[in-house]
Amino acid sequence: MEFQNFIDERILVSHDALGKKQMKIKVLEVSDESPPSQWKFGDRVKINKILITIKHLETQEVEEGELDIETVENELIEKRHYTSTNRWVPTKDIKNGYVINSRHTMLISDAAALDLIVF
């Protein structure tokens, strides 16, 4: 493997507030919709489905689940009349199919609001 292709695992993993869980998000499906204002925001993709892997550090138990962000977003709009998910992610923030940790909260915010994910 060349050095320029090396991805540090630490930028792909986020931790909960107590340091008891780790989370990784893999992109499963992106929309073919073209991004608005490419000149202003750069190259971005709209993510539809993700695979979330949560590891409990105390027990080493691993949970994995697929999340359709588009469906969750529509459900939240219907139930609570708002949504906080921004599914547009810069292409530079996706490394080897995984979303970097600084974008995790942005992608799972609606699912957390509906108590589908507890992290």
PDB file of C-alpha atoms in Angstrom:
ATOM      1  CA  MET A   1       0.000   0.000   0.000  1.00  0.00           C
ATOM      2  CA  GLU A   2       1.297   3.432  -0.880  1.00  0.00           C
ATOM      3  CA  PHE A   3       1.509   6.058   1.836  1.00  0.00           C
ATOM      4  CA  GLN A   4      -0.817   8.472   0.022  1.00  0.00           C
ATOM      5  CA  ASN A   5      -3.567   5.811  -0.032  1.00  0.00           C
ATOM      6  CA  PHE A   6      -3.233   5.093   3.704  1.00  0.00           C
ATOM      7  CA  ILE A   7      -6.265   6.078   5.798  1.00  0.00           C
ATOM      8  CA  ASP A   8      -5.798   6.458   9.549  1.00  0.00           C
ATOM      9  CA  GLU A   9      -8.545   4.475  11.304  1.00  0.00           C
ATOM     10  CA  ARG A  10      -8.924   7.218  13.942  1.00  0.00           C
ATOM     11  CA  ILE A  11     -10.528   9.654  11.481  1.00  0.00           C
ATOM     12  CA  LEU A  12     -13.234   7.108  10.633  1.00  0.00           C
ATOM     13  CA  VAL A  13     -14.279   6.246  14.213  1.00  0.00           C
ATOM     14  CA  SER A  14     -16.285   8.488  16.545  1.00  0.00           C
ATOM     15  CA  HIS A  15     -16.816   7.945  20.285  1.00  0.00           C
ATOM     16  CA  ASP A  16     -19.761   8.578  22.584  1.00  0.00           C
ATOM     17  CA  ALA A  17     -19.504  11.149  25.390  1.00  0.00           C
ATOM     18  CA  LEU A  18     -18.533   8.553  28.014  1.00  0.00           C
ATOM     19  CA  GLY A  19     -15.986   6.775  25.827  1.00  0.00           C
ATOM     20  CA  LYS A  20     -17.832   3.446  26.069  1.00  0.00           C
ATOM     21  CA  LYS A  21     -18.852   3.098  22.399  1.00  0.00           C
ATOM     22  CA  GLN A  22     -17.273   3.552  18.988  1.00  0.00           C
ATOM     23  CA  MET A  23     -19.119   4.145  15.731  1.00  0.00           C
ATOM     24  CA  LYS A  24     -18.198   3.786  12.060  1.00  0.00           C
ATOM     25  CA  ILE A  25     -20.444   4.683   9.135  1.00  0.00           C
ATOM     26  CA  LYS A  26     -20.105   3.079   5.710  1.00  0.00           C
ATOM     27  CA  VAL A  27     -21.858   4.553   2.678  1.00  0.00           C
ATOM     28  CA  LEU A  28     -24.130   1.989   1.008  1.00  0.00           C
ATOM     29  CA  GLU A  29     -26.072   4.108  -1.469  1.00  0.00           C
ATOM     30  CA  VAL A  30     -25.756   7.609  -2.872  1.00  0.00           C
ATOM     31  CA  SER A  31     -28.315   9.569  -4.854  1.00  0.00           C
ATOM     32  CA  ASP A  32     -27.719  10.378  -8.500  1.00  0.00           C
ATOM     33  CA  GLU A  33     -29.116  13.858  -7.867  1.00  0.00           C
ATOM     34  CA  SER A  34     -26.705  16.613  -8.870  1.00  0.00           C
ATOM     35  CA  PRO A  35     -25.601  18.947  -6.076  1.00  0.00           C
ATOM     36  CA  PRO A  36     -26.775  22.569  -6.080  1.00  0.00           C
ATOM     37  CA  SER A  37     -24.125  25.314  -6.191  1.00  0.00           C
ATOM     38  CA  GLN A  38     -21.140  23.096  -6.899  1.00  0.00           C
ATOM     39  CA  TRP A  39     -18.966  26.168  -7.369  1.00  0.00           C
ATOM     40  CA  LYS A  40     -19.806  27.347  -3.854  1.00  0.00           C
ATOM     41  CA  PHE A  41     -19.806  24.113  -1.838  1.00  0.00           C
ATOM     42  CA  GLY A  42     -17.471  21.890  -3.884  1.00  0.00           C
ATOM     43  CA  ASP A  43     -17.973  18.271  -4.909  1.00  0.00           C
ATOM     44  CA  ARG A  44     -20.636  16.651  -2.733  1.00  0.00           C
ATOM     45  CA  VAL A  45     -22.790  13.543  -2.847  1.00  0.00           C
ATOM     46  CA  LYS A  46     -26.236  12.994  -1.352  1.00  0.00           C
ATOM     47  CA  ILE A  47     -26.226   9.878   0.816  1.00  0.00           C
ATOM     48  CA  ASN A  48     -29.364   7.708   0.911  1.00  0.00           C
ATOM     49  CA  LYS A  49     -28.331   4.594   2.879  1.00  0.00           C
ATOM     50  CA  ILE A  50     -25.591   3.901   5.394  1.00  0.00           C
ATOM     51  CA  LEU A  51     -24.357   0.938   7.404  1.00  0.00           C
ATOM     52  CA  ILE A  52     -23.705   1.841  11.036  1.00  0.00           C
ATOM     53  CA  THR A  53     -21.342  -0.267  13.129  1.00  0.00           C
ATOM     54  CA  ILE A  54     -21.314   0.375  16.882  1.00  0.00           C
ATOM     55  CA  LYS A  55     -18.786  -1.344  19.111  1.00  0.00           C
ATOM     56  CA  HIS A  56     -19.309  -1.478  22.882  1.00  0.00           C
ATOM     57  CA  LEU A  57     -15.810  -1.157  24.319  1.00  0.00           C
ATOM     58  CA  GLU A  58     -16.558  -2.743  27.701  1.00  0.00           C
ATOM     59  CA  THR A  59     -18.043  -5.969  26.322  1.00  0.00           C
ATOM     60  CA  GLN A  60     -16.492  -5.943  22.819  1.00  0.00           C
ATOM     61  CA  GLU A  61     -20.024  -6.518  21.478  1.00  0.00           C
ATOM     62  CA  VAL A  62     -20.574  -5.222  17.928  1.00  0.00           C
ATOM     63  CA  GLU A  63     -23.930  -4.034  16.599  1.00  0.00           C
ATOM     64  CA  GLU A  64     -24.490  -3.396  12.921  1.00  0.00           C
ATOM     65  CA  GLY A  65     -27.507  -1.977  11.167  1.00  0.00           C
ATOM     66  CA  GLU A  66     -28.539  -0.447   7.886  1.00  0.00           C
ATOM     67  CA  LEU A  67     -30.200   2.964   7.965  1.00  0.00           C
ATOM     68  CA  ASP A  68     -32.146   4.515   5.110  1.00  0.00           C
ATOM     69  CA  ILE A  69     -31.551   8.196   5.855  1.00  0.00           C
ATOM     70  CA  GLU A  70     -34.045   9.368   3.251  1.00  0.00           C
ATOM     71  CA  THR A  71     -36.886   7.358   4.840  1.00  0.00           C
ATOM     72  CA  VAL A  72     -35.986   8.528   8.353  1.00  0.00           C
ATOM     73  CA  GLU A  73     -35.844  12.134   7.148  1.00  0.00           C
ATOM     74  CA  ASN A  74     -39.328  11.871   5.609  1.00  0.00           C
ATOM     75  CA  GLU A  75     -40.702  10.198   8.752  1.00  0.00           C
ATOM     76  CA  LEU A  76     -39.375  12.993  10.960  1.00  0.00           C
ATOM     77  CA  ILE A  77     -40.836  15.669   8.694  1.00  0.00           C
ATOM     78  CA  GLU A  78     -44.204  13.909   8.872  1.00  0.00           C
ATOM     79  CA  LYS A  79     -44.178  13.428  12.666  1.00  0.00           C
ATOM     80  CA  ARG A  80     -42.460  16.588  13.888  1.00  0.00           C
ATOM     81  CA  HIS A  81     -42.587  18.956  10.895  1.00  0.00           C
ATOM     82  CA  TYR A  82     -38.819  19.520  10.719  1.00  0.00           C
ATOM     83  CA  THR A  83     -35.625  17.713   9.860  1.00  0.00           C
ATOM     84  CA  SER A  84     -32.030  18.359  10.831  1.00  0.00           C
ATOM     85  CA  THR A  85     -30.248  15.896   8.574  1.00  0.00           C
ATOM     86  CA  ASN A  86     -27.913  17.224   5.935  1.00  0.00           C
ATOM     87  CA  ARG A  87     -27.324  14.296   3.606  1.00  0.00           C
ATOM     88  CA  TRP A  88     -24.966  16.243   1.326  1.00  0.00           C
ATOM     89  CA  VAL A  89     -21.421  15.169   2.206  1.00  0.00           C
ATOM     90  CA  PRO A  90     -18.250  16.461   0.523  1.00  0.00           C
ATOM     91  CA  THR A  91     -16.500  13.716  -1.435  1.00  0.00           C
ATOM     92  CA  LYS A  92     -13.271  14.486   0.440  1.00  0.00           C
ATOM     93  CA  ASP A  93     -15.034  13.416   3.671  1.00  0.00           C
ATOM     94  CA  ILE A  94     -15.576   9.869   2.373  1.00  0.00           C
ATOM     95  CA  LYS A  95     -12.515   7.640   2.676  1.00  0.00           C
ATOM     96  CA  ASN A  96     -12.565   4.061   1.316  1.00  0.00           C
ATOM     97  CA  GLY A  97     -16.375   4.087   1.467  1.00  0.00           C
ATOM     98  CA  TYR A  98     -16.484   5.277   5.103  1.00  0.00           C
ATOM     99  CA  VAL A  99     -17.611   8.707   6.304  1.00  0.00           C
ATOM    100  CA  ILE A 100     -15.096  10.574   8.480  1.00  0.00           C
ATOM    101  CA  ASN A 101     -16.045  11.021  12.142  1.00  0.00           C
ATOM    102  CA  SER A 102     -16.780  14.763  11.960  1.00  0.00           C
ATOM    103  CA  ARG A 103     -19.814  14.011   9.734  1.00  0.00           C
ATOM    104  CA  HIS A 104     -21.350  11.204  11.846  1.00  0.00           C
ATOM    105  CA  THR A 105     -23.634  13.391  13.979  1.00  0.00           C
ATOM    106  CA  MET A 106     -24.899  15.197  10.905  1.00  0.00           C
ATOM    107  CA  LEU A 107     -25.949  11.928   9.243  1.00  0.00           C
ATOM    108  CA  ILE A 108     -27.647  10.268  12.233  1.00  0.00           C
ATOM    109  CA  SER A 109     -29.316  13.323  13.825  1.00  0.00           C
ATOM    110  CA  ASP A 110     -32.845  12.486  12.606  1.00  0.00           C
ATOM    111  CA  ALA A 111     -32.540   8.818  13.597  1.00  0.00           C
ATOM    112  CA  ALA A 112     -31.395   9.899  17.066  1.00  0.00           C
ATOM    113  CA  ALA A 113     -34.343  12.322  17.324  1.00  0.00           C
ATOM    114  CA  LEU A 114     -36.719   9.426  16.616  1.00  0.00           C
ATOM    115  CA  ASP A 115     -34.840   7.192  19.107  1.00  0.00           C
ATOM    116  CA  LEU A 116     -33.836   4.758  16.360  1.00  0.00           C
ATOM    117  CA  ILE A 117     -30.186   5.100  17.425  1.00  0.00           C
ATOM    118  CA  VAL A 118     -28.848   5.594  20.925  1.00  0.00           C
ATOM    119  CA  PHE A 119     -25.228   6.622  20.860  1.00  0.00           C
TER     120      PHE A 119
END
